[in-house]
Amino acid sequence: MVLQTRSVRARGGRSRVFWTPGAHCPTITNVTSSFEFNTYPARLSDAERDKALKVLRDGVAMGRLSHDTFIRRMELALSARRSDELAALTADLPSESRLSRVVFGSVEAVSGFTQRLRRAWQAERLPKLLLPHPGGGHPLRIGRDPANGLRLSHETVSRVHAELSRQGGMWVLRDLGSTNGTTVNGRRVIGAAVVREGDQVGFGRMWFRLAAD
């Protein structure tokens, strides 16, 4: 008996059909099937994003990141959609062991005690600059121009001097190309700097202490 064969292609696999003369229906053998599943990366959780932001904050606090680099990476972390994107932002910031953190913190505490004491004494003598309400949603512009949210009438202050905004749960002070510069705790701001309550900020020759109340 001669069998004639032909192959048919079906969705999900390939089947070989053997036809027997006189038969009313074919016998189907050697049926293979394959299914393709589309997998999508899991959505980032808030905990994963917060963890990456903490590593970035620690990096700028330890001097491993500049303020400009920190701001750029923070914006990328907030817009990241996959875990590998977050990992790339913190790959050059290895986590420290508990012992190294304790040692580093002890050395920093001893070396900076005198400076912090002097700064705290000076801060109490400075006028307060109240931080805007976190839910405001709009940055606070600072300068001589009357259109600014905070107008400072001093010759060393530029018309549009600086901007204070809330980003990623932190306060960020950005210099807007002022002539006489913006400082945070005595250090000139290049681009932007993270600030918090109690910091001393300067616009030209005007200095303030940031306060929440």
mmCIF file of C-alpha atoms in Angstrom:
data_model
loop_
_atom_site.group_PDB
_atom_site.id
_atom_site.type_symbol
_atom_site.label_atom_id
_atom_site.label_comp_id
_atom_site.label_asym_id
_atom_site.label_seq_id
_atom_site.Cartn_x
_atom_site.Cartn_y
_atom_site.Cartn_z
ATOM 1 C CA MET A 1 0.000 0.000 0.000
ATOM 2 C CA VAL A 2 1.382 3.384 -0.935
ATOM 3 C CA LEU A 3 0.790 6.211 1.391
ATOM 4 C CA GLN A 4 0.764 9.727 0.178
ATOM 5 C CA THR A 5 1.790 12.339 2.618
ATOM 6 C CA ARG A 6 1.714 16.064 2.812
ATOM 7 C CA SER A 7 2.533 18.513 5.535
ATOM 8 C CA VAL A 8 0.173 21.123 6.782
ATOM 9 C CA ARG A 9 1.132 24.053 8.939
ATOM 10 C CA ALA A 10 -1.239 24.892 11.754
ATOM 11 C CA ARG A 11 -1.226 27.622 14.336
ATOM 12 C CA GLY A 12 0.810 26.619 17.327
ATOM 13 C CA GLY A 13 2.893 23.904 15.577
ATOM 14 C CA ARG A 14 3.448 21.632 12.562
ATOM 15 C CA SER A 15 1.432 18.495 11.776
ATOM 16 C CA ARG A 16 2.174 15.636 9.382
ATOM 17 C CA VAL A 17 -0.900 14.034 7.848
ATOM 18 C CA PHE A 18 -0.885 10.464 6.440
ATOM 19 C CA TRP A 19 -3.609 9.706 3.923
ATOM 20 C CA THR A 20 -4.757 6.108 3.517
ATOM 21 C CA PRO A 21 -6.615 5.342 0.266
ATOM 22 C CA GLY A 22 -10.259 4.682 0.870
ATOM 23 C CA ALA A 23 -10.278 6.160 4.322
ATOM 24 C CA HIS A 24 -12.852 8.742 5.126
ATOM 25 C CA CYS A 25 -10.606 10.816 7.394
ATOM 26 C CA PRO A 26 -6.896 11.245 7.777
ATOM 27 C CA THR A 27 -4.809 9.904 10.614
ATOM 28 C CA ILE A 28 -2.791 12.685 12.226
ATOM 29 C CA THR A 29 0.505 11.759 13.817
ATOM 30 C CA ASN A 30 3.628 13.504 15.061
ATOM 31 C CA VAL A 31 1.787 16.578 16.235
ATOM 32 C CA THR A 32 3.930 19.110 17.962
ATOM 33 C CA SER A 33 2.744 22.330 19.449
ATOM 34 C CA SER A 34 4.467 25.349 20.812
ATOM 35 C CA PHE A 35 3.101 28.397 22.523
ATOM 36 C CA GLU A 36 4.727 31.759 22.888
ATOM 37 C CA PHE A 37 4.020 33.825 25.976
ATOM 38 C CA ASN A 38 4.742 37.518 26.004
ATOM 39 C CA THR A 39 6.414 38.423 29.276
ATOM 40 C CA TYR A 40 6.560 41.971 30.503
ATOM 41 C CA PRO A 41 8.826 43.329 33.232
ATOM 42 C CA ALA A 42 7.126 43.792 36.552
ATOM 43 C CA ARG A 43 6.222 47.339 37.445
ATOM 44 C CA LEU A 44 8.626 49.008 39.838
ATOM 45 C CA SER A 45 7.386 49.238 43.388
ATOM 46 C CA ASP A 46 7.612 52.379 45.476
ATOM 47 C CA ALA A 47 9.944 50.526 47.837
ATOM 48 C CA GLU A 48 12.424 49.793 45.029
ATOM 49 C CA ARG A 49 12.361 53.412 43.865
ATOM 50 C CA ASP A 50 12.762 54.739 47.421
ATOM 51 C CA LYS A 51 15.705 52.408 47.984
ATOM 52 C CA ALA A 52 17.467 53.720 44.870
ATOM 53 C CA LEU A 53 16.793 57.326 45.886
ATOM 54 C CA LYS A 54 18.276 56.620 49.325
ATOM 55 C CA VAL A 55 21.454 55.248 47.729
ATOM 56 C CA LEU A 56 21.701 58.402 45.611
ATOM 57 C CA ARG A 57 21.152 60.625 48.656
ATOM 58 C CA ASP A 58 23.857 58.747 50.547
ATOM 59 C CA GLY A 59 26.153 59.120 47.545
ATOM 60 C CA VAL A 60 25.856 62.903 47.442
ATOM 61 C CA ALA A 61 26.137 63.137 51.234
ATOM 62 C CA MET A 62 29.372 61.098 51.167
ATOM 63 C CA GLY A 63 30.820 63.217 48.371
ATOM 64 C CA ARG A 64 30.679 60.486 45.722
ATOM 65 C CA LEU A 65 28.222 62.389 43.539
ATOM 66 C CA SER A 66 28.138 66.037 42.595
ATOM 67 C CA HIS A 67 24.880 67.867 43.128
ATOM 68 C CA ASP A 68 24.286 68.158 39.373
ATOM 69 C CA THR A 69 24.843 64.426 38.884
ATOM 70 C CA PHE A 70 22.552 63.693 41.809
ATOM 71 C CA ILE A 71 19.745 65.829 40.357
ATOM 72 C CA ARG A 72 20.019 64.156 36.931
ATOM 73 C CA ARG A 73 20.043 60.657 38.398
ATOM 74 C CA MET A 74 17.179 61.454 40.736
ATOM 75 C CA GLU A 75 15.032 62.581 37.802
ATOM 76 C CA LEU A 76 15.918 59.385 35.915
ATOM 77 C CA ALA A 77 15.102 57.266 38.967
ATOM 78 C CA LEU A 78 11.673 58.876 39.280
ATOM 79 C CA SER A 79 10.909 58.125 35.622
ATOM 80 C CA ALA A 80 12.467 54.622 35.510
ATOM 81 C CA ARG A 81 10.181 51.723 34.557
ATOM 82 C CA ARG A 82 12.452 48.703 35.042
ATOM 83 C CA SER A 83 14.693 47.413 37.793
ATOM 84 C CA ASP A 84 17.750 47.358 35.530
ATOM 85 C CA GLU A 85 17.335 51.093 34.902
ATOM 86 C CA LEU A 86 17.504 51.747 38.637
ATOM 87 C CA ALA A 87 20.472 49.408 39.007
ATOM 88 C CA ALA A 88 22.406 51.338 36.357
ATOM 89 C CA LEU A 89 21.902 54.592 38.271
ATOM 90 C CA THR A 90 23.437 53.183 41.463
ATOM 91 C CA ALA A 91 25.984 50.740 40.000
ATOM 92 C CA ASP A 92 28.951 52.978 40.877
ATOM 93 C CA LEU A 93 27.688 53.551 44.425
ATOM 94 C CA PRO A 94 28.397 50.290 46.281
ATOM 95 C CA SER A 95 26.686 49.884 49.600
ATOM 96 C CA GLU A 96 29.011 50.145 52.561
ATOM 97 C CA SER A 97 29.385 47.644 55.321
ATOM 98 C CA ARG A 98 28.035 48.465 58.735
ATOM 99 C CA LEU A 99 31.561 48.703 60.165
ATOM 100 C CA SER A 100 32.726 51.184 57.507
ATOM 101 C CA ARG A 101 29.650 53.334 58.085
ATOM 102 C CA VAL A 102 30.342 53.423 61.819
ATOM 103 C CA VAL A 103 34.025 54.272 61.316
ATOM 104 C CA PHE A 104 33.318 56.914 58.693
ATOM 105 C CA GLY A 105 30.557 58.438 60.792
ATOM 106 C CA SER A 106 32.802 58.618 63.857
ATOM 107 C CA VAL A 107 35.623 60.343 61.973
ATOM 108 C CA GLU A 108 33.203 62.772 60.359
ATOM 109 C CA ALA A 109 31.567 63.566 63.696
ATOM 110 C CA VAL A 110 34.887 64.373 65.380
ATOM 111 C CA SER A 111 36.385 66.378 62.504
ATOM 112 C CA GLY A 112 33.250 68.409 61.842
ATOM 113 C CA PHE A 113 32.200 69.130 65.415
ATOM 114 C CA THR A 114 33.886 72.545 65.650
ATOM 115 C CA GLN A 115 32.587 73.659 62.269
ATOM 116 C CA ARG A 116 29.035 72.542 63.028
ATOM 117 C CA LEU A 117 29.135 74.286 66.395
ATOM 118 C CA ARG A 118 30.248 77.554 64.824
ATOM 119 C CA ARG A 119 27.666 77.245 62.063
ATOM 120 C CA ALA A 120 24.889 76.536 64.566
ATOM 121 C CA TRP A 121 25.838 79.610 66.592
ATOM 122 C CA GLN A 122 25.832 81.772 63.464
ATOM 123 C CA ALA A 123 22.569 80.297 62.213
ATOM 124 C CA GLU A 124 20.659 81.446 65.274
ATOM 125 C CA ARG A 125 21.607 85.026 64.417
ATOM 126 C CA LEU A 126 20.357 84.819 60.835
ATOM 127 C CA PRO A 127 16.827 85.737 59.681
ATOM 128 C CA LYS A 128 14.598 82.775 58.875
ATOM 129 C CA LEU A 129 13.607 81.788 55.368
ATOM 130 C CA LEU A 130 10.472 79.673 55.622
ATOM 131 C CA LEU A 131 10.329 76.646 53.348
ATOM 132 C CA PRO A 132 7.229 76.632 51.113
ATOM 133 C CA HIS A 133 4.433 74.172 51.798
ATOM 134 C CA PRO A 134 5.420 70.785 50.275
ATOM 135 C CA GLY A 135 2.078 70.465 48.523
ATOM 136 C CA GLY A 136 2.390 73.777 46.720
ATOM 137 C CA GLY A 137 3.632 72.206 43.521
ATOM 138 C CA HIS A 138 5.368 75.337 42.216
ATOM 139 C CA PRO A 139 9.016 76.321 42.753
ATOM 140 C CA LEU A 140 9.829 79.455 44.726
ATOM 141 C CA ARG A 141 11.732 81.999 42.610
ATOM 142 C CA ILE A 142 14.114 84.273 44.507
ATOM 143 C CA GLY A 143 15.589 87.566 43.294
ATOM 144 C CA ARG A 144 15.214 91.337 42.941
ATOM 145 C CA ASP A 145 12.475 91.184 40.327
ATOM 146 C CA PRO A 146 9.052 92.025 41.811
ATOM 147 C CA ALA A 147 7.543 89.033 39.972
ATOM 148 C CA ASN A 148 9.560 86.598 42.120
ATOM 149 C CA GLY A 149 7.890 84.683 44.919
ATOM 150 C CA LEU A 150 10.568 86.024 47.290
ATOM 151 C CA ARG A 151 11.840 89.477 46.447
ATOM 152 C CA LEU A 152 15.212 90.494 47.913
ATOM 153 C CA SER A 153 16.042 94.153 47.415
ATOM 154 C CA HIS A 154 19.821 94.079 47.620
ATOM 155 C CA GLU A 155 22.408 95.154 45.070
ATOM 156 C CA THR A 156 24.261 91.822 45.254
ATOM 157 C CA VAL A 157 21.114 89.840 44.415
ATOM 158 C CA SER A 158 20.327 89.224 40.745
ATOM 159 C CA ARG A 159 16.901 89.912 39.290
ATOM 160 C CA VAL A 160 16.216 86.179 38.984
ATOM 161 C CA HIS A 161 18.770 84.725 41.368
ATOM 162 C CA ALA A 162 17.747 81.225 42.504
ATOM 163 C CA GLU A 163 14.897 78.747 42.736
ATOM 164 C CA LEU A 164 13.760 76.509 45.597
ATOM 165 C CA SER A 165 11.688 73.451 44.684
ATOM 166 C CA ARG A 166 10.501 70.125 46.070
ATOM 167 C CA GLN A 167 11.801 67.074 44.150
ATOM 168 C CA GLY A 168 11.671 63.434 45.183
ATOM 169 C CA GLY A 169 10.736 64.284 48.757
ATOM 170 C CA MET A 170 13.686 66.689 49.138
ATOM 171 C CA TRP A 171 14.241 70.420 48.885
ATOM 172 C CA VAL A 172 16.522 71.440 46.021
ATOM 173 C CA LEU A 173 18.057 74.909 45.706
ATOM 174 C CA ARG A 174 19.136 75.811 42.174
ATOM 175 C CA ASP A 175 21.226 78.820 41.163
ATOM 176 C CA LEU A 176 19.808 80.485 38.043
ATOM 177 C CA GLY A 177 23.027 81.994 36.708
ATOM 178 C CA SER A 178 23.279 84.734 39.325
ATOM 179 C CA THR A 179 26.163 87.199 39.249
ATOM 180 C CA ASN A 180 27.257 86.887 42.878
ATOM 181 C CA GLY A 181 26.316 83.277 43.420
ATOM 182 C CA THR A 182 24.208 81.148 45.748
ATOM 183 C CA THR A 183 25.716 79.359 48.758
ATOM 184 C CA VAL A 184 24.638 76.566 51.107
ATOM 185 C CA ASN A 185 26.438 76.393 54.453
ATOM 186 C CA GLY A 186 29.259 78.493 53.038
ATOM 187 C CA ARG A 187 29.727 76.485 49.841
ATOM 188 C CA ARG A 188 28.889 77.967 46.483
ATOM 189 C CA VAL A 189 26.176 76.130 44.578
ATOM 190 C CA ILE A 190 27.208 74.921 41.139
ATOM 191 C CA GLY A 191 23.960 74.077 39.423
ATOM 192 C CA ALA A 192 21.847 72.765 42.309
ATOM 193 C CA ALA A 193 22.150 71.532 45.886
ATOM 194 C CA VAL A 194 19.958 69.557 48.265
ATOM 195 C CA VAL A 195 18.991 71.604 51.313
ATOM 196 C CA ARG A 196 17.081 70.966 54.499
ATOM 197 C CA GLU A 197 15.742 72.755 57.531
ATOM 198 C CA GLY A 198 18.514 74.492 59.472
ATOM 199 C CA ASP A 199 20.836 75.023 56.495
ATOM 200 C CA GLN A 200 22.312 78.456 55.903
ATOM 201 C CA VAL A 201 21.651 79.758 52.410
ATOM 202 C CA GLY A 202 23.103 82.876 50.827
ATOM 203 C CA PHE A 203 22.043 84.939 47.828
ATOM 204 C CA GLY A 204 24.786 87.400 47.034
ATOM 205 C CA ARG A 205 25.477 89.010 50.410
ATOM 206 C CA MET A 206 22.151 88.144 51.964
ATOM 207 C CA TRP A 207 22.048 85.085 54.217
ATOM 208 C CA PHE A 208 19.163 83.171 55.762
ATOM 209 C CA ARG A 209 18.474 80.076 57.832
ATOM 210 C CA LEU A 210 15.956 77.653 56.366
ATOM 211 C CA ALA A 211 13.068 76.904 58.687
ATOM 212 C CA ALA A 212 9.896 74.866 58.414
ATOM 213 C CA ASP A 213 7.795 77.011 60.736
#
